[in-house]
């Protein structure tokens, strides 16, 4: 796959993968030097997608080729790509929102969405200014909190972790996203892989190549 550049266009940044290296760029400052190498991309942001198309002459939208056996209506292309990389397991993308998807024998059984850590903080701030505290994620999750900071931290972590623990059962957990590495450490049967979306995109490209051979 070193002959192509992969690009995952998110809400805020464009994430690139090429020859084992991952980096991100702002949509206002896209600088792709390798103009002769095609970029296969997926996008959840039309404005950033247009900026990529304006900055590079060889761009292919991979979304039509990312097939996933699923009955879920409205599943985002980034979630589809991450799920395509895992045939059996729980996929958790922990960013501004936490998406949780269940795969079994290459079939997407469904999934749900939780607020991410930053979103939780914003919710507490809106409830009361007294809850506008910096979370302490070293808080003890097995004893009752003794102050507001501990209480907020406990509420954020416990609600997320209990939902994930209820979902996983005995399946392996695949974490990705900005907070994925942090959450992965709470589960024994888990791995953190920041290339999941790109691995799903690579599978889609391989499917295209097989169809044309």
mmCIF file with all atom_site columns, C-alpha atoms in Angstrom:
data_model
loop_
_atom_site.group_PDB
_atom_site.id
_atom_site.type_symbol
_atom_site.label_atom_id
_atom_site.label_alt_id
_atom_site.label_comp_id
_atom_site.label_asym_id
_atom_site.label_entity_id
_atom_site.label_seq_id
_atom_site.pdbx_PDB_ins_code
_atom_site.Cartn_x
_atom_site.Cartn_y
_atom_site.Cartn_z
_atom_site.occupancy
_atom_site.B_iso_or_equiv
_atom_site.pdbx_formal_charge
_atom_site.auth_seq_id
_atom_site.auth_comp_id
_atom_site.auth_asym_id
_atom_site.auth_atom_id
_atom_site.pdbx_PDB_model_num
ATOM 1   C CA . UNK A 1 1   ? 0.000   0.000   0.000   1.00 0.00 ? 1   UNK A CA 1
ATOM 2   C CA . UNK A 1 2   ? 3.013   2.319   -0.128  1.00 0.00 ? 2   UNK A CA 1
ATOM 3   C CA . UNK A 1 3   ? 1.957   3.312   -3.662  1.00 0.00 ? 3   UNK A CA 1
ATOM 4   C CA . UNK A 1 4   ? -1.081  5.215   -2.385  1.00 0.00 ? 4   UNK A CA 1
ATOM 5   C CA . UNK A 1 5   ? -1.791  7.782   0.313   1.00 0.00 ? 5   UNK A CA 1
ATOM 6   C CA . UNK A 1 6   ? -4.813  7.205   2.547   1.00 0.00 ? 6   UNK A CA 1
ATOM 7   C CA . UNK A 1 7   ? -6.756  10.125  4.004   1.00 0.00 ? 7   UNK A CA 1
ATOM 8   C CA . UNK A 1 8   ? -9.471  10.122  6.657   1.00 0.00 ? 8   UNK A CA 1
ATOM 9   C CA . UNK A 1 9   ? -11.177 13.537  6.586   1.00 0.00 ? 9   UNK A CA 1
ATOM 10  C CA . UNK A 1 10  ? -12.687 14.215  10.000  1.00 0.00 ? 10  UNK A CA 1
ATOM 11  C CA . UNK A 1 11  ? -14.657 17.108  11.409  1.00 0.00 ? 11  UNK A CA 1
ATOM 12  C CA . UNK A 1 12  ? -11.563 19.111  12.396  1.00 0.00 ? 12  UNK A CA 1
ATOM 13  C CA . UNK A 1 13  ? -8.501  17.615  10.699  1.00 0.00 ? 13  UNK A CA 1
ATOM 14  C CA . UNK A 1 14  ? -7.402  15.474  7.787   1.00 0.00 ? 14  UNK A CA 1
ATOM 15  C CA . UNK A 1 15  ? -5.540  12.345  8.923   1.00 0.00 ? 15  UNK A CA 1
ATOM 16  C CA . UNK A 1 16  ? -3.096  10.813  6.447   1.00 0.00 ? 16  UNK A CA 1
ATOM 17  C CA . UNK A 1 17  ? -1.378  7.444   6.215   1.00 0.00 ? 17  UNK A CA 1
ATOM 18  C CA . UNK A 1 18  ? 1.519   6.672   3.909   1.00 0.00 ? 18  UNK A CA 1
ATOM 19  C CA . UNK A 1 19  ? 4.190   3.976   4.092   1.00 0.00 ? 19  UNK A CA 1
ATOM 20  C CA . UNK A 1 20  ? 3.576   3.265   7.785   1.00 0.00 ? 20  UNK A CA 1
ATOM 21  C CA . UNK A 1 21  ? 3.488   6.922   8.840   1.00 0.00 ? 21  UNK A CA 1
ATOM 22  C CA . UNK A 1 22  ? 0.433   8.772   10.203  1.00 0.00 ? 22  UNK A CA 1
ATOM 23  C CA . UNK A 1 23  ? 0.093   12.531  10.362  1.00 0.00 ? 23  UNK A CA 1
ATOM 24  C CA . UNK A 1 24  ? -2.661  15.126  10.390  1.00 0.00 ? 24  UNK A CA 1
ATOM 25  C CA . UNK A 1 25  ? -3.125  18.449  8.652   1.00 0.00 ? 25  UNK A CA 1
ATOM 26  C CA . UNK A 1 26  ? -5.460  21.393  9.045   1.00 0.00 ? 26  UNK A CA 1
ATOM 27  C CA . UNK A 1 27  ? -7.953  21.883  6.184   1.00 0.00 ? 27  UNK A CA 1
ATOM 28  C CA . UNK A 1 28  ? -6.592  25.446  5.924   1.00 0.00 ? 28  UNK A CA 1
ATOM 29  C CA . UNK A 1 29  ? -3.033  24.263  5.386   1.00 0.00 ? 29  UNK A CA 1
ATOM 30  C CA . UNK A 1 30  ? -2.904  21.096  3.301   1.00 0.00 ? 30  UNK A CA 1
ATOM 31  C CA . UNK A 1 31  ? 0.577   20.507  1.925   1.00 0.00 ? 31  UNK A CA 1
ATOM 32  C CA . UNK A 1 32  ? 0.888   17.245  -0.012  1.00 0.00 ? 32  UNK A CA 1
ATOM 33  C CA . UNK A 1 33  ? 4.237   17.119  -1.781  1.00 0.00 ? 33  UNK A CA 1
ATOM 34  C CA . UNK A 1 34  ? 3.768   13.763  -3.526  1.00 0.00 ? 34  UNK A CA 1
ATOM 35  C CA . UNK A 1 35  ? 1.405   14.966  -6.262  1.00 0.00 ? 35  UNK A CA 1
ATOM 36  C CA . UNK A 1 36  ? 2.122   11.919  -8.426  1.00 0.00 ? 36  UNK A CA 1
ATOM 37  C CA . UNK A 1 37  ? 0.772   9.475   -5.797  1.00 0.00 ? 37  UNK A CA 1
ATOM 38  C CA . UNK A 1 38  ? -3.016  8.967   -5.687  1.00 0.00 ? 38  UNK A CA 1
ATOM 39  C CA . UNK A 1 39  ? -4.910  9.728   -2.477  1.00 0.00 ? 39  UNK A CA 1
ATOM 40  C CA . UNK A 1 40  ? -7.744  7.402   -1.516  1.00 0.00 ? 40  UNK A CA 1
ATOM 41  C CA . UNK A 1 41  ? -9.955  9.205   0.970   1.00 0.00 ? 41  UNK A CA 1
ATOM 42  C CA . UNK A 1 42  ? -13.124 9.062   3.048   1.00 0.00 ? 42  UNK A CA 1
ATOM 43  C CA . UNK A 1 43  ? -14.821 12.147  4.426   1.00 0.00 ? 43  UNK A CA 1
ATOM 44  C CA . UNK A 1 44  ? -17.374 13.352  6.963   1.00 0.00 ? 44  UNK A CA 1
ATOM 45  C CA . UNK A 1 45  ? -16.663 17.021  6.181   1.00 0.00 ? 45  UNK A CA 1
ATOM 46  C CA . UNK A 1 46  ? -17.622 18.318  2.707   1.00 0.00 ? 46  UNK A CA 1
ATOM 47  C CA . UNK A 1 47  ? -15.712 21.606  3.106   1.00 0.00 ? 47  UNK A CA 1
ATOM 48  C CA . UNK A 1 48  ? -12.464 19.877  4.062   1.00 0.00 ? 48  UNK A CA 1
ATOM 49  C CA . UNK A 1 49  ? -13.027 17.365  1.260   1.00 0.00 ? 49  UNK A CA 1
ATOM 50  C CA . UNK A 1 50  ? -13.223 20.221  -1.251  1.00 0.00 ? 50  UNK A CA 1
ATOM 51  C CA . UNK A 1 51  ? -9.976  21.658  0.080   1.00 0.00 ? 51  UNK A CA 1
ATOM 52  C CA . UNK A 1 52  ? -8.268  18.296  -0.414  1.00 0.00 ? 52  UNK A CA 1
ATOM 53  C CA . UNK A 1 53  ? -9.576  18.030  -3.968  1.00 0.00 ? 53  UNK A CA 1
ATOM 54  C CA . UNK A 1 54  ? -8.300  21.543  -4.686  1.00 0.00 ? 54  UNK A CA 1
ATOM 55  C CA . UNK A 1 55  ? -4.842  20.712  -3.308  1.00 0.00 ? 55  UNK A CA 1
ATOM 56  C CA . UNK A 1 56  ? -4.180  17.359  -4.986  1.00 0.00 ? 56  UNK A CA 1
ATOM 57  C CA . UNK A 1 57  ? -4.797  16.241  -8.553  1.00 0.00 ? 57  UNK A CA 1
ATOM 58  C CA . UNK A 1 58  ? -5.260  12.495  -7.921  1.00 0.00 ? 58  UNK A CA 1
ATOM 59  C CA . UNK A 1 59  ? -7.990  11.946  -5.320  1.00 0.00 ? 59  UNK A CA 1
ATOM 60  C CA . UNK A 1 60  ? -10.367 8.950   -5.230  1.00 0.00 ? 60  UNK A CA 1
ATOM 61  C CA . UNK A 1 61  ? -13.375 8.849   -2.909  1.00 0.00 ? 61  UNK A CA 1
ATOM 62  C CA . UNK A 1 62  ? -13.332 5.397   -1.320  1.00 0.00 ? 62  UNK A CA 1
ATOM 63  C CA . UNK A 1 63  ? -16.746 5.634   0.369   1.00 0.00 ? 63  UNK A CA 1
ATOM 64  C CA . UNK A 1 64  ? -18.735 3.878   -2.424  1.00 0.00 ? 64  UNK A CA 1
ATOM 65  C CA . UNK A 1 65  ? -16.408 0.884   -2.136  1.00 0.00 ? 65  UNK A CA 1
ATOM 66  C CA . UNK A 1 66  ? -16.540 0.387   1.647   1.00 0.00 ? 66  UNK A CA 1
ATOM 67  C CA . UNK A 1 67  ? -19.195 -2.310  1.884   1.00 0.00 ? 67  UNK A CA 1
ATOM 68  C CA . UNK A 1 68  ? -20.265 -3.525  5.313   1.00 0.00 ? 68  UNK A CA 1
ATOM 69  C CA . UNK A 1 69  ? -22.883 -6.165  6.077   1.00 0.00 ? 69  UNK A CA 1
ATOM 70  C CA . UNK A 1 70  ? -25.045 -4.092  8.418   1.00 0.00 ? 70  UNK A CA 1
ATOM 71  C CA . UNK A 1 71  ? -28.655 -3.117  9.027   1.00 0.00 ? 71  UNK A CA 1
ATOM 72  C CA . UNK A 1 72  ? -27.617 0.107   10.768  1.00 0.00 ? 72  UNK A CA 1
ATOM 73  C CA . UNK A 1 73  ? -29.097 3.178   9.060   1.00 0.00 ? 73  UNK A CA 1
ATOM 74  C CA . UNK A 1 74  ? -26.833 6.215   8.897   1.00 0.00 ? 74  UNK A CA 1
ATOM 75  C CA . UNK A 1 75  ? -23.566 4.541   9.868   1.00 0.00 ? 75  UNK A CA 1
ATOM 76  C CA . UNK A 1 76  ? -20.753 7.011   9.161   1.00 0.00 ? 76  UNK A CA 1
ATOM 77  C CA . UNK A 1 77  ? -18.122 6.074   6.620   1.00 0.00 ? 77  UNK A CA 1
ATOM 78  C CA . UNK A 1 78  ? -15.346 6.341   9.226   1.00 0.00 ? 78  UNK A CA 1
ATOM 79  C CA . UNK A 1 79  ? -17.169 3.847   11.451  1.00 0.00 ? 79  UNK A CA 1
ATOM 80  C CA . UNK A 1 80  ? -17.706 1.579   8.440   1.00 0.00 ? 80  UNK A CA 1
ATOM 81  C CA . UNK A 1 81  ? -13.999 1.645   7.641   1.00 0.00 ? 81  UNK A CA 1
ATOM 82  C CA . UNK A 1 82  ? -12.968 0.829   11.215  1.00 0.00 ? 82  UNK A CA 1
ATOM 83  C CA . UNK A 1 83  ? -15.493 -2.029  11.375  1.00 0.00 ? 83  UNK A CA 1
ATOM 84  C CA . UNK A 1 84  ? -14.288 -3.413  8.056   1.00 0.00 ? 84  UNK A CA 1
ATOM 85  C CA . UNK A 1 85  ? -10.865 -3.895  9.666   1.00 0.00 ? 85  UNK A CA 1
ATOM 86  C CA . UNK A 1 86  ? -12.256 -6.246  12.344  1.00 0.00 ? 86  UNK A CA 1
ATOM 87  C CA . UNK A 1 87  ? -14.160 -9.449  11.584  1.00 0.00 ? 87  UNK A CA 1
ATOM 88  C CA . UNK A 1 88  ? -15.069 -10.218 15.198  1.00 0.00 ? 88  UNK A CA 1
ATOM 89  C CA . UNK A 1 89  ? -14.862 -7.858  18.176  1.00 0.00 ? 89  UNK A CA 1
ATOM 90  C CA . UNK A 1 90  ? -15.917 -4.541  19.672  1.00 0.00 ? 90  UNK A CA 1
ATOM 91  C CA . UNK A 1 91  ? -14.623 -1.394  17.962  1.00 0.00 ? 91  UNK A CA 1
ATOM 92  C CA . UNK A 1 92  ? -14.398 1.698   20.165  1.00 0.00 ? 92  UNK A CA 1
ATOM 93  C CA . UNK A 1 93  ? -13.424 5.007   18.574  1.00 0.00 ? 93  UNK A CA 1
ATOM 94  C CA . UNK A 1 94  ? -12.877 7.362   21.512  1.00 0.00 ? 94  UNK A CA 1
ATOM 95  C CA . UNK A 1 95  ? -12.810 10.961  20.378  1.00 0.00 ? 95  UNK A CA 1
ATOM 96  C CA . UNK A 1 96  ? -15.137 13.939  20.892  1.00 0.00 ? 96  UNK A CA 1
ATOM 97  C CA . UNK A 1 97  ? -17.830 11.266  20.742  1.00 0.00 ? 97  UNK A CA 1
ATOM 98  C CA . UNK A 1 98  ? -17.270 7.617   21.627  1.00 0.00 ? 98  UNK A CA 1
ATOM 99  C CA . UNK A 1 99  ? -18.662 5.247   19.032  1.00 0.00 ? 99  UNK A CA 1
ATOM 100 C CA . UNK A 1 100 ? -19.039 1.577   19.919  1.00 0.00 ? 100 UNK A CA 1
ATOM 101 C CA . UNK A 1 101 ? -19.692 -1.028  17.218  1.00 0.00 ? 101 UNK A CA 1
ATOM 102 C CA . UNK A 1 102 ? -20.099 -4.790  17.433  1.00 0.00 ? 102 UNK A CA 1
ATOM 103 C CA . UNK A 1 103 ? -18.741 -7.084  14.726  1.00 0.00 ? 103 UNK A CA 1
ATOM 104 C CA . UNK A 1 104 ? -19.356 -10.844 14.542  1.00 0.00 ? 104 UNK A CA 1
ATOM 105 C CA . UNK A 1 105 ? -18.246 -13.055 11.646  1.00 0.00 ? 105 UNK A CA 1
ATOM 106 C CA . UNK A 1 106 ? -17.847 -9.990  9.389   1.00 0.00 ? 106 UNK A CA 1
ATOM 107 C CA . UNK A 1 107 ? -21.399 -8.830  10.207  1.00 0.00 ? 107 UNK A CA 1
ATOM 108 C CA . UNK A 1 108 ? -22.063 -5.502  11.919  1.00 0.00 ? 108 UNK A CA 1
ATOM 109 C CA . UNK A 1 109 ? -24.614 -6.244  14.638  1.00 0.00 ? 109 UNK A CA 1
ATOM 110 C CA . UNK A 1 110 ? -25.133 -2.605  15.607  1.00 0.00 ? 110 UNK A CA 1
ATOM 111 C CA . UNK A 1 111 ? -23.625 0.023   17.835  1.00 0.00 ? 111 UNK A CA 1
ATOM 112 C CA . UNK A 1 112 ? -24.166 3.111   19.954  1.00 0.00 ? 112 UNK A CA 1
ATOM 113 C CA . UNK A 1 113 ? -22.711 6.539   20.668  1.00 0.00 ? 113 UNK A CA 1
ATOM 114 C CA . UNK A 1 114 ? -21.586 8.100   23.961  1.00 0.00 ? 114 UNK A CA 1
ATOM 115 C CA . UNK A 1 115 ? -20.253 11.590  24.686  1.00 0.00 ? 115 UNK A CA 1
ATOM 116 C CA . UNK A 1 116 ? -16.469 11.756  24.787  1.00 0.00 ? 116 UNK A CA 1
ATOM 117 C CA . UNK A 1 117 ? -14.510 13.063  27.769  1.00 0.00 ? 117 UNK A CA 1
ATOM 118 C CA . UNK A 1 118 ? -14.489 16.651  26.499  1.00 0.00 ? 118 UNK A CA 1
ATOM 119 C CA . UNK A 1 119 ? -18.209 16.494  25.739  1.00 0.00 ? 119 UNK A CA 1
ATOM 120 C CA . UNK A 1 120 ? -18.898 15.240  29.268  1.00 0.00 ? 120 UNK A CA 1
ATOM 121 C CA . UNK A 1 121 ? -16.962 18.199  30.680  1.00 0.00 ? 121 UNK A CA 1
ATOM 122 C CA . UNK A 1 122 ? -19.035 20.603  28.607  1.00 0.00 ? 122 UNK A CA 1
ATOM 123 C CA . UNK A 1 123 ? -22.235 19.004  29.908  1.00 0.00 ? 123 UNK A CA 1
ATOM 124 C CA . UNK A 1 124 ? -21.173 19.419  33.542  1.00 0.00 ? 124 UNK A CA 1
ATOM 125 C CA . UNK A 1 125 ? -20.246 23.073  32.941  1.00 0.00 ? 125 UNK A CA 1
ATOM 126 C CA . UNK A 1 126 ? -23.702 23.746  31.525  1.00 0.00 ? 126 UNK A CA 1
ATOM 127 C CA . UNK A 1 127 ? -25.349 22.249  34.614  1.00 0.00 ? 127 UNK A CA 1
ATOM 128 C CA . UNK A 1 128 ? -23.512 24.475  37.099  1.00 0.00 ? 128 UNK A CA 1
ATOM 129 C CA . UNK A 1 129 ? -20.374 26.608  37.306  1.00 0.00 ? 129 UNK A CA 1
ATOM 130 C CA . UNK A 1 130 ? -19.459 24.677  40.468  1.00 0.00 ? 130 UNK A CA 1
ATOM 131 C CA . UNK A 1 131 ? -19.075 21.585  38.286  1.00 0.00 ? 131 UNK A CA 1
ATOM 132 C CA . UNK A 1 132 ? -16.591 23.332  35.986  1.00 0.00 ? 132 UNK A CA 1
ATOM 133 C CA . UNK A 1 133 ? -13.582 21.390  37.246  1.00 0.00 ? 133 UNK A CA 1
ATOM 134 C CA . UNK A 1 134 ? -10.603 19.722  35.622  1.00 0.00 ? 134 UNK A CA 1
ATOM 135 C CA . UNK A 1 135 ? -11.243 15.948  35.819  1.00 0.00 ? 135 UNK A CA 1
ATOM 136 C CA . UNK A 1 136 ? -8.791  13.777  37.706  1.00 0.00 ? 136 UNK A CA 1
ATOM 137 C CA . UNK A 1 137 ? -8.590  10.504  35.836  1.00 0.00 ? 137 UNK A CA 1
ATOM 138 C CA . UNK A 1 138 ? -6.453  8.891   38.498  1.00 0.00 ? 138 UNK A CA 1
ATOM 139 C CA . UNK A 1 139 ? -9.530  8.908   40.739  1.00 0.00 ? 139 UNK A CA 1
ATOM 140 C CA . UNK A 1 140 ? -10.232 5.678   42.625  1.00 0.00 ? 140 UNK A CA 1
ATOM 141 C CA . UNK A 1 141 ? -13.160 4.001   40.882  1.00 0.00 ? 141 UNK A CA 1
ATOM 142 C CA . UNK A 1 142 ? -13.857 1.605   43.748  1.00 0.00 ? 142 UNK A CA 1
ATOM 143 C CA . UNK A 1 143 ? -14.497 4.004   46.633  1.00 0.00 ? 143 UNK A CA 1
ATOM 144 C CA . UNK A 1 144 ? -17.111 6.786   46.929  1.00 0.00 ? 144 UNK A CA 1
ATOM 145 C CA . UNK A 1 145 ? -15.787 10.235  45.867  1.00 0.00 ? 145 UNK A CA 1
ATOM 146 C CA . UNK A 1 146 ? -15.109 12.781  48.621  1.00 0.00 ? 146 UNK A CA 1
ATOM 147 C CA . UNK A 1 147 ? -15.133 16.084  46.685  1.00 0.00 ? 147 UNK A CA 1
ATOM 148 C CA . UNK A 1 148 ? -16.595 17.674  43.552  1.00 0.00 ? 148 UNK A CA 1
ATOM 149 C CA . UNK A 1 149 ? -13.577 17.051  41.355  1.00 0.00 ? 149 UNK A CA 1
ATOM 150 C CA . UNK A 1 150 ? -13.526 13.392  42.298  1.00 0.00 ? 150 UNK A CA 1
ATOM 151 C CA . UNK A 1 151 ? -17.293 13.149  41.852  1.00 0.00 ? 151 UNK A CA 1
ATOM 152 C CA . UNK A 1 152 ? -17.211 14.577  38.327  1.00 0.00 ? 152 UNK A CA 1
ATOM 153 C CA . UNK A 1 153 ? -14.224 12.424  37.361  1.00 0.00 ? 153 UNK A CA 1
ATOM 154 C CA . UNK A 1 154 ? -15.885 9.327   38.814  1.00 0.00 ? 154 UNK A CA 1
ATOM 155 C CA . UNK A 1 155 ? -19.143 10.062  36.988  1.00 0.00 ? 155 UNK A CA 1
ATOM 156 C CA . UNK A 1 156 ? -17.437 10.490  33.629  1.00 0.00 ? 156 UNK A CA 1
ATOM 157 C CA . UNK A 1 157 ? -15.234 7.422   33.804  1.00 0.00 ? 157 UNK A CA 1
ATOM 158 C CA . UNK A 1 158 ? -17.597 5.027   35.517  1.00 0.00 ? 158 UNK A CA 1
ATOM 159 C CA . UNK A 1 159 ? -20.480 5.699   33.128  1.00 0.00 ? 159 UNK A CA 1
ATOM 160 C CA . UNK A 1 160 ? -18.287 5.082   30.093  1.00 0.00 ? 160 UNK A CA 1
ATOM 161 C CA . UNK A 1 161 ? -16.436 2.066   31.463  1.00 0.00 ? 161 UNK A CA 1
ATOM 162 C CA . UNK A 1 162 ? -19.546 0.294   32.736  1.00 0.00 ? 162 UNK A CA 1
ATOM 163 C CA . UNK A 1 163 ? -21.249 0.658   29.352  1.00 0.00 ? 163 UNK A CA 1
ATOM 164 C CA . UNK A 1 164 ? -18.192 -0.737  27.592  1.00 0.00 ? 164 UNK A CA 1
ATOM 165 C CA . UNK A 1 165 ? -17.808 -3.581  30.065  1.00 0.00 ? 165 UNK A CA 1
ATOM 166 C CA . UNK A 1 166 ? -21.483 -4.503  29.632  1.00 0.00 ? 166 UNK A CA 1
ATOM 167 C CA . UNK A 1 167 ? -21.079 -4.538  25.850  1.00 0.00 ? 167 UNK A CA 1
ATOM 168 C CA . UNK A 1 168 ? -17.855 -6.460  25.483  1.00 0.00 ? 168 UNK A CA 1
ATOM 169 C CA . UNK A 1 169 ? -18.830 -9.715  27.223  1.00 0.00 ? 169 UNK A CA 1
ATOM 170 C CA . UNK A 1 170 ? -16.008 -12.021 26.050  1.00 0.00 ? 170 UNK A CA 1
ATOM 171 C CA . UNK A 1 171 ? -15.206 -10.282 22.767  1.00 0.00 ? 171 UNK A CA 1
ATOM 172 C CA . UNK A 1 172 ? -11.890 -8.639  22.045  1.00 0.00 ? 172 UNK A CA 1
ATOM 173 C CA . UNK A 1 173 ? -11.937 -4.829  22.193  1.00 0.00 ? 173 UNK A CA 1
ATOM 174 C CA . UNK A 1 174 ? -10.248 -2.676  19.558  1.00 0.00 ? 174 UNK A CA 1
ATOM 175 C CA . UNK A 1 175 ? -9.676  0.918   20.665  1.00 0.00 ? 175 UNK A CA 1
ATOM 176 C CA . UNK A 1 176 ? -8.786  3.807   18.410  1.00 0.00 ? 176 UNK A CA 1
ATOM 177 C CA . UNK A 1 177 ? -9.156  7.594   18.500  1.00 0.00 ? 177 UNK A CA 1
ATOM 178 C CA . UNK A 1 178 ? -7.563  10.297  20.637  1.00 0.00 ? 178 UNK A CA 1
ATOM 179 C CA . UNK A 1 179 ? -8.618  8.800   23.990  1.00 0.00 ? 179 UNK A CA 1
ATOM 180 C CA . UNK A 1 180 ? -8.509  5.179   22.838  1.00 0.00 ? 180 UNK A CA 1
ATOM 181 C CA . UNK A 1 181 ? -5.150  4.391   24.411  1.00 0.00 ? 181 UNK A CA 1
ATOM 182 C CA . UNK A 1 182 ? -6.347  5.745   27.773  1.00 0.00 ? 182 UNK A CA 1
ATOM 183 C CA . UNK A 1 183 ? -9.524  3.628   27.832  1.00 0.00 ? 183 UNK A CA 1
ATOM 184 C CA . UNK A 1 184 ? -7.807  0.491   26.538  1.00 0.00 ? 184 UNK A CA 1
ATOM 185 C CA . UNK A 1 185 ? -5.746  0.183   29.721  1.00 0.00 ? 185 UNK A CA 1
ATOM 186 C CA . UNK A 1 186 ? -8.912  -0.556  31.739  1.00 0.00 ? 186 UNK A CA 1
ATOM 187 C CA . UNK A 1 187 ? -9.587  -3.801  29.840  1.00 0.00 ? 187 UNK A CA 1
ATOM 188 C CA . UNK A 1 188 ? -7.418  -6.904  29.676  1.00 0.00 ? 188 UNK A CA 1
ATOM 189 C CA . UNK A 1 189 ? -8.869  -8.189  26.404  1.00 0.00 ? 189 UNK A CA 1
ATOM 190 C CA . UNK A 1 190 ? -8.105  -5.029  24.448  1.00 0.00 ? 190 UNK A CA 1
ATOM 191 C CA . UNK A 1 191 ? -5.643  -3.460  22.045  1.00 0.00 ? 191 UNK A CA 1
ATOM 192 C CA . UNK A 1 192 ? -5.106  0.116   20.921  1.00 0.00 ? 192 UNK A CA 1
ATOM 193 C CA . UNK A 1 193 ? -4.702  0.539   17.173  1.00 0.00 ? 193 UNK A CA 1
ATOM 194 C CA . UNK A 1 194 ? -4.685  4.028   15.666  1.00 0.00 ? 194 UNK A CA 1
ATOM 195 C CA . UNK A 1 195 ? -4.617  2.551   12.147  1.00 0.00 ? 195 UNK A CA 1
ATOM 196 C CA . UNK A 1 196 ? -8.006  0.771   12.265  1.00 0.00 ? 196 UNK A CA 1
ATOM 197 C CA . UNK A 1 197 ? -9.726  3.160   9.846   1.00 0.00 ? 197 UNK A CA 1
ATOM 198 C CA . UNK A 1 198 ? -6.780  2.946   7.461   1.00 0.00 ? 198 UNK A CA 1
ATOM 199 C CA . UNK A 1 199 ? -6.760  -0.856  7.659   1.00 0.00 ? 199 UNK A CA 1
ATOM 200 C CA . UNK A 1 200 ? -10.429 -0.865  6.667   1.00 0.00 ? 200 UNK A CA 1
ATOM 201 C CA . UNK A 1 201 ? -9.636  1.456   3.766   1.00 0.00 ? 201 UNK A CA 1
ATOM 202 C CA . UNK A 1 202 ? -6.830  -0.864  2.675   1.00 0.00 ? 202 UNK A CA 1
ATOM 203 C CA . UNK A 1 203 ? -9.248  -3.804  2.667   1.00 0.00 ? 203 UNK A CA 1
ATOM 204 C CA . UNK A 1 204 ? -11.619 -1.825  0.457   1.00 0.00 ? 204 UNK A CA 1
ATOM 205 C CA . UNK A 1 205 ? -8.811  -1.081  -2.001  1.00 0.00 ? 205 UNK A CA 1
ATOM 206 C CA . UNK A 1 206 ? -7.874  -4.776  -2.054  1.00 0.00 ? 206 UNK A CA 1
ATOM 207 C CA . UNK A 1 207 ? -11.528 -5.610  -2.821  1.00 0.00 ? 207 UNK A CA 1
ATOM 208 C CA . UNK A 1 208 ? -11.432 -3.188  -5.761  1.00 0.00 ? 208 UNK A CA 1
ATOM 209 C CA . UNK A 1 209 ? -8.218  -4.727  -7.070  1.00 0.00 ? 209 UNK A CA 1
ATOM 210 C CA . UNK A 1 210 ? -9.663  -8.252  -6.868  1.00 0.00 ? 210 UNK A CA 1
ATOM 211 C CA . UNK A 1 211 ? -12.753 -7.161  -8.784  1.00 0.00 ? 211 UNK A CA 1
ATOM 212 C CA . UNK A 1 212 ? -10.593 -5.822  -11.600 1.00 0.00 ? 212 UNK A CA 1
ATOM 213 C CA . UNK A 1 213 ? -8.355  -8.904  -11.842 1.00 0.00 ? 213 UNK A CA 1
#
